[in-house]
Tab-separated table of C-alpha atoms in Angstrom:
chain	number	residue	atom	x	y	z
A	1166	LEU	CA	4.705	-14.195	-9.842
A	1167	GLY	CA	1.521	-13.284	-7.250
A	1168	ALA	CA	0.928	-10.072	-8.920
A	1169	GLY	CA	1.776	-8.247	-6.052
A	1170	PHE	CA	5.003	-6.383	-4.584
A	1171	ALA	CA	7.472	-8.538	-2.637
A	1172	SER	CA	9.947	-5.487	-2.120
A	1173	MET	CA	9.997	-1.883	-2.256
A	1174	ILE	CA	13.683	-0.674	-2.003
A	1175	ASP	CA	14.650	2.960	-1.330
A	1176	PRO	CA	17.709	4.667	-2.495
A	1177	ASP	CA	19.593	3.542	0.354
A	1178	GLY	CA	18.849	-0.144	-0.134
A	1179	ALA	CA	16.177	-0.722	2.686
A	1180	ASP	CA	13.363	-2.937	1.516
A	1181	TRP	CA	10.171	-1.439	3.123
A	1182	LEU	CA	8.216	-4.784	2.520
A	1183	SER	CA	10.964	-7.670	3.126
A	1184	TYR	CA	8.824	-10.413	1.789
A	1185	ARG	CA	10.368	-13.972	2.302
A	1186	PRO	CA	8.760	-17.386	1.431
A	1187	PHE	CA	8.577	-18.604	4.936
A	1188	GLY	CA	7.503	-18.239	8.268
A	1189	GLY	CA	4.396	-15.457	8.914
A	1190	SER	CA	4.795	-12.049	9.963
A	1191	ASP	CA	8.347	-12.532	9.603
A	1192	GLY	CA	8.370	-13.359	5.894
A	1193	LYS	CA	5.385	-14.431	3.826
A	1194	PHE	CA	2.522	-12.453	5.324
A	1195	ARG	CA	4.336	-9.095	3.852
A	1196	GLY	CA	3.615	-7.462	0.512
A	1197	ILE	CA	1.427	-4.972	-1.235
A	1198	PRO	CA	-1.538	-4.842	-2.156
A	1199	ASN	CA	-2.489	-8.351	-0.751
A	1200	LEU	CA	-6.034	-7.739	-1.932
A	1201	ALA	CA	-8.207	-10.715	-1.305
A	1202	TYR	CA	-8.863	-12.808	1.747
A	1203	PRO	CA	-8.661	-15.920	2.053
A	1204	GLU	CA	-7.506	-16.521	-1.478
A	1205	SER	CA	-4.385	-14.270	-0.720
A	1206	TYR	CA	-4.637	-13.105	-4.657
A	1207	PHE	CA	-2.217	-10.166	-5.626
A	1208	HIS	CA	-0.063	-11.221	-2.764
A	1209	PRO	CA	3.700	-12.316	-3.260
A	1210	GLY	CA	4.219	-15.946	-3.587
A	1211	ASN	CA	0.465	-16.657	-4.712
A	1212	SER	CA	0.493	-18.941	-7.874
A	1213	ASP	CA	-3.101	-18.388	-8.995
A	1214	SER	CA	-2.756	-15.605	-11.366
A	1215	VAL	CA	-0.980	-14.526	-14.618
A	1216	SER	CA	1.043	-11.252	-15.348
A	1217	HIS	CA	2.145	-9.717	-18.600
A	1218	LEU	CA	3.924	-6.540	-19.545
A	1219	VAL	CA	1.458	-4.363	-21.552
A	1220	SER	CA	4.098	-1.431	-22.264
A	1221	ASP	CA	7.763	-0.430	-21.069
A	1222	GLY	CA	8.208	3.031	-21.893
A	1223	PRO	CA	10.641	6.166	-20.675
A	1224	ILE	CA	7.884	7.398	-18.038
A	1225	ARG	CA	6.082	4.179	-16.810
A	1226	ALA	CA	5.846	0.572	-17.181
A	1227	THR	CA	2.365	-1.045	-17.206
A	1228	ILE	CA	1.728	-4.423	-16.034
A	1229	GLN	CA	-1.620	-6.371	-16.250
A	1230	SER	CA	-2.737	-9.327	-13.946
A	1231	GLN	CA	-5.404	-11.936	-13.869
A	1232	THR	CA	-6.356	-14.426	-11.532
A	1233	ASN	CA	-6.801	-18.198	-13.055
A	1234	ASP	CA	-10.296	-18.326	-12.242
A	1235	GLY	CA	-10.923	-14.992	-14.112
A	1236	GLU	CA	-12.828	-13.162	-11.550
A	1237	TRP	CA	-9.967	-10.931	-10.399
A	1238	ALA	CA	-7.890	-8.289	-12.475
A	1239	CYS	CA	-5.558	-5.544	-11.948
A	1240	GLN	CA	-3.275	-3.023	-13.600
A	1241	TRP	CA	-0.011	-1.689	-12.177
A	1242	ALA	CA	1.496	1.652	-13.642
A	1243	ILE	CA	5.059	1.633	-12.444
A	1244	TYR	CA	6.927	5.155	-12.418
A	1245	PRO	CA	10.455	5.981	-11.151
A	1246	ARG	CA	9.231	7.187	-7.459
A	1247	TYR	CA	5.641	5.701	-7.179
A	1248	ALA	CA	3.420	3.188	-8.756
A	1249	ARG	CA	-0.691	3.245	-9.129
A	1250	LEU	CA	-2.722	-0.072	-8.944
A	1251	THR	CA	-5.983	-0.159	-10.552
A	1252	VAL	CA	-8.445	-2.675	-9.591
A	1253	LEU	CA	-10.319	-4.065	-12.518
A	1254	GLY	CA	-11.939	-6.746	-11.445
A	1255	ALA	CA	-13.137	-8.399	-7.994
A	1256	GLY	CA	-14.796	-11.250	-7.102
A	1257	HIS	CA	-15.881	-10.062	-3.696
A	1258	PRO	CA	-15.280	-7.328	-1.394
A	1259	TYR	CA	-11.629	-6.649	-0.867
A	1260	TRP	CA	-8.842	-4.405	1.102
A	1261	PHE	CA	-5.557	-2.865	0.126
A	1262	LEU	CA	-2.911	-3.717	2.528
A	1263	TYR	CA	0.799	-2.469	3.398
A	1264	GLU	CA	2.168	-5.364	5.330
A	1265	GLY	CA	6.078	-4.617	5.590
A	1266	THR	CA	8.958	-3.320	7.203
A	1267	PRO	CA	9.402	0.746	7.243
A	1268	GLY	CA	13.216	1.403	6.744
A	1269	GLY	CA	13.854	-2.210	6.361
A	1270	LYS	CA	12.836	-3.520	9.729
A	1271	LEU	CA	9.751	-2.413	11.852
A	1272	ASP	CA	10.857	-0.496	15.102
A	1273	GLU	CA	7.932	0.023	17.065
A	1274	ALA	CA	9.675	2.474	19.289
A	1275	GLY	CA	11.138	4.528	16.802
A	1276	ASP	CA	8.758	4.078	13.581
A	1277	TYR	CA	5.694	6.391	13.027
A	1278	LEU	CA	2.689	6.815	10.566
A	1279	VAL	CA	0.674	10.025	9.790
A	1280	ARG	CA	-2.906	9.434	8.509
A	1281	ALA	CA	-5.376	11.917	6.994
A	1282	PRO	CA	-5.945	14.667	7.709
A	1283	GLY	CA	-2.394	14.804	9.581
A	1284	ILE	CA	-2.607	12.956	12.700
A	1285	ARG	CA	0.792	11.344	13.639
A	1286	THR	CA	1.024	8.350	15.745
A	1287	SER	CA	3.643	5.944	16.983
A	1288	ALA	CA	3.877	2.554	15.231
A	1289	THR	CA	2.934	0.884	18.535
A	1290	GLU	CA	-0.265	2.424	18.495
A	1291	ARG	CA	-3.147	0.508	16.734
A	1292	TRP	CA	-6.264	2.454	15.547
A	1293	ASP	CA	-9.225	1.872	13.231
A	1294	GLU	CA	-11.341	4.453	11.806
A	1295	ARG	CA	-12.724	5.698	8.482
A	1296	LEU	CA	-10.094	8.117	7.099
A	1297	PRO	CA	-11.158	11.398	5.483
A	1298	SER	CA	-11.059	12.079	1.905
A	1299	PRO	CA	-8.538	12.369	0.227
A	1300	ARG	CA	-7.638	9.155	2.057
A	1301	TRP	CA	-3.766	8.686	2.715
A	1302	VAL	CA	-1.089	7.463	5.205
A	1303	TYR	CA	2.543	7.536	5.398
A	1304	PHE	CA	5.120	5.572	7.464
A	1305	GLY	CA	8.426	6.972	8.544
A	1306	THR	CA	11.493	5.849	10.682
A	1307	ALA	CA	13.562	7.846	13.278
A	1308	ASP	CA	16.602	7.836	10.950
A	1309	ALA	CA	15.387	7.807	7.386
A	1310	SER	CA	14.990	11.102	5.367
A	1311	ARG	CA	12.151	9.637	3.411
A	1312	VAL	CA	8.800	8.093	3.801
A	1313	LEU	CA	6.481	5.237	2.188
A	1314	TYR	CA	3.007	6.874	1.159
A	1315	LEU	CA	-0.202	5.011	0.325
A	1316	VAL	CA	-3.269	6.795	-1.382
A	1317	HIS	CA	-6.753	5.478	-1.906
A	1318	HIS	CA	-8.260	7.439	-4.595
A	1319	GLU	CA	-11.727	6.612	-4.089
A	1320	ASP	CA	-13.810	7.786	-1.069
A	1321	GLU	CA	-14.990	4.351	-0.439
A	1322	GLY	CA	-15.007	1.639	2.299
A	1323	GLU	CA	-16.240	1.520	5.834
A	1324	THR	CA	-13.219	1.703	7.790
A	1325	ASP	CA	-9.497	1.657	7.670
A	1326	SER	CA	-7.038	0.176	10.235
A	1327	TYR	CA	-3.429	-0.204	11.479
A	1328	TRP	CA	-1.612	-2.447	14.237
A	1329	PRO	CA	1.833	-3.873	14.435
A	1330	MET	CA	2.022	-7.740	14.209
A	1331	GLU	CA	4.435	-9.585	16.571
A	1332	GLN	CA	7.014	-6.801	16.327
A	1333	ASN	CA	7.981	-8.100	12.827
A	1334	MET	CA	5.509	-6.066	10.309
A	1335	THR	CA	3.014	-3.170	9.767
A	1336	VAL	CA	-0.647	-4.234	9.167
A	1337	PHE	CA	-2.068	-1.142	7.476
A	1338	GLY	CA	-5.419	-1.675	5.289
A	1339	PHE	CA	-7.584	0.465	3.231
A	1340	GLY	CA	-11.046	-1.049	3.777
A	1341	ARG	CA	-10.056	-3.530	6.531
A	1342	LEU	CA	-11.423	-4.296	10.122
A	1343	ASN	CA	-9.945	-7.296	11.710
A	1344	LEU	CA	-10.593	-9.954	8.782
A	1345	ASN	CA	-13.311	-8.252	7.080
A	1346	SER	CA	-13.054	-6.662	3.738
A	1347	TYR	CA	-15.011	-3.545	2.892
A	1348	LEU	CA	-14.018	-2.188	-0.520
A	1349	GLU	CA	-16.080	-2.960	-3.515
A	1350	GLN	CA	-15.578	-0.265	-6.051
A	1351	VAL	CA	-14.313	-1.395	-9.637
A	1352	PRO	CA	-12.183	0.414	-11.074
A	1353	ALA	CA	-10.657	1.636	-8.166
A	1354	SER	CA	-7.243	3.134	-7.636
A	1355	PHE	CA	-4.255	3.254	-5.073
A	1356	THR	CA	-0.921	4.938	-5.148
A	1357	VAL	CA	2.103	3.940	-3.381
A	1358	GLY	CA	5.432	5.546	-3.380
A	1359	PHE	CA	8.485	7.132	-1.359
A	1360	ALA	CA	8.673	10.751	-0.654
A	1361	ASP	CA	11.486	12.694	0.668
A	1362	ALA	CA	10.448	14.067	3.904
A	1363	GLY	CA	13.875	15.873	5.311
A	1364	ALA	CA	15.117	15.265	8.943
A	1365	ALA	CA	12.121	16.696	10.419
A	1366	ASP	CA	9.525	14.667	8.349
A	1367	ASP	CA	8.270	17.832	6.933
A	1368	GLU	CA	4.506	17.016	6.364
A	1369	GLY	CA	4.202	19.840	3.633
A	1370	ASP	CA	7.036	18.134	1.294
A	1371	VAL	CA	5.224	14.924	1.863
A	1372	ASP	CA	1.881	16.114	0.820
A	1373	ARG	CA	3.089	18.043	-2.169
A	1374	GLU	CA	4.706	14.738	-3.380
A	1375	MET	CA	1.588	12.744	-2.636
A	1376	ARG	CA	-0.535	15.103	-4.713
A	1377	ALA	CA	1.963	15.463	-7.583
A	1378	ALA	CA	1.930	11.634	-7.886
A	1379	CYS	CA	-1.959	11.339	-7.570
A	1380	GLU	CA	-3.299	14.335	-9.715
A	1381	PRO	CA	-3.447	14.326	-13.335
A	1382	PRO	CA	-0.115	15.734	-14.895
A	1383	ASP	CA	-0.159	18.878	-17.027
A	1384	VAL	CA	1.209	18.269	-20.652
A	1385	GLU	CA	2.565	20.806	-22.984
A	1386	VAL	CA	3.201	19.995	-26.693
């Protein structure tokens, strides 16, 4: 329901989204991709869309969703370690958001994010800028051996931004500045997934995993 992710649970059982159907930043604001404002399309808890399973195979499951008004559509391809969203229709400019809880709970003192081209900042530090291509960001915690990464495949949009909200959740957006949405391209693709980072959050390992998830696979028969 809602055509968005309400949870992303890592192998240790930590939920990096933690959507709840109550409150605000402590619950119902959370999710991925939360594409459309103010309609809240493709947001957990929204009831204005219909989803159906297109295919379910050994490599991936594919789910398509469309809003009841017919103006918005998307497709999720879900793999074991990552998922890819393709926006197929949009009624107006949109954004792609990560509103959630790194490692299960936002800890502004210990959490961090790294954004293209490799700039690391604390989760307390807000910023807004147009990320260079390839456009990516990942979130990590002081004690987790993995990170959550997000990639925007197209080089489109005026700006990207991040800030922590009320010590409850991250607010990161591709194509977002305040309440302004800047993404318009359709189709457009976004990948989100977990990557093993090691105790020292090895950026090289994370970069390799992001590239492996986003680049076309080599197939041998």
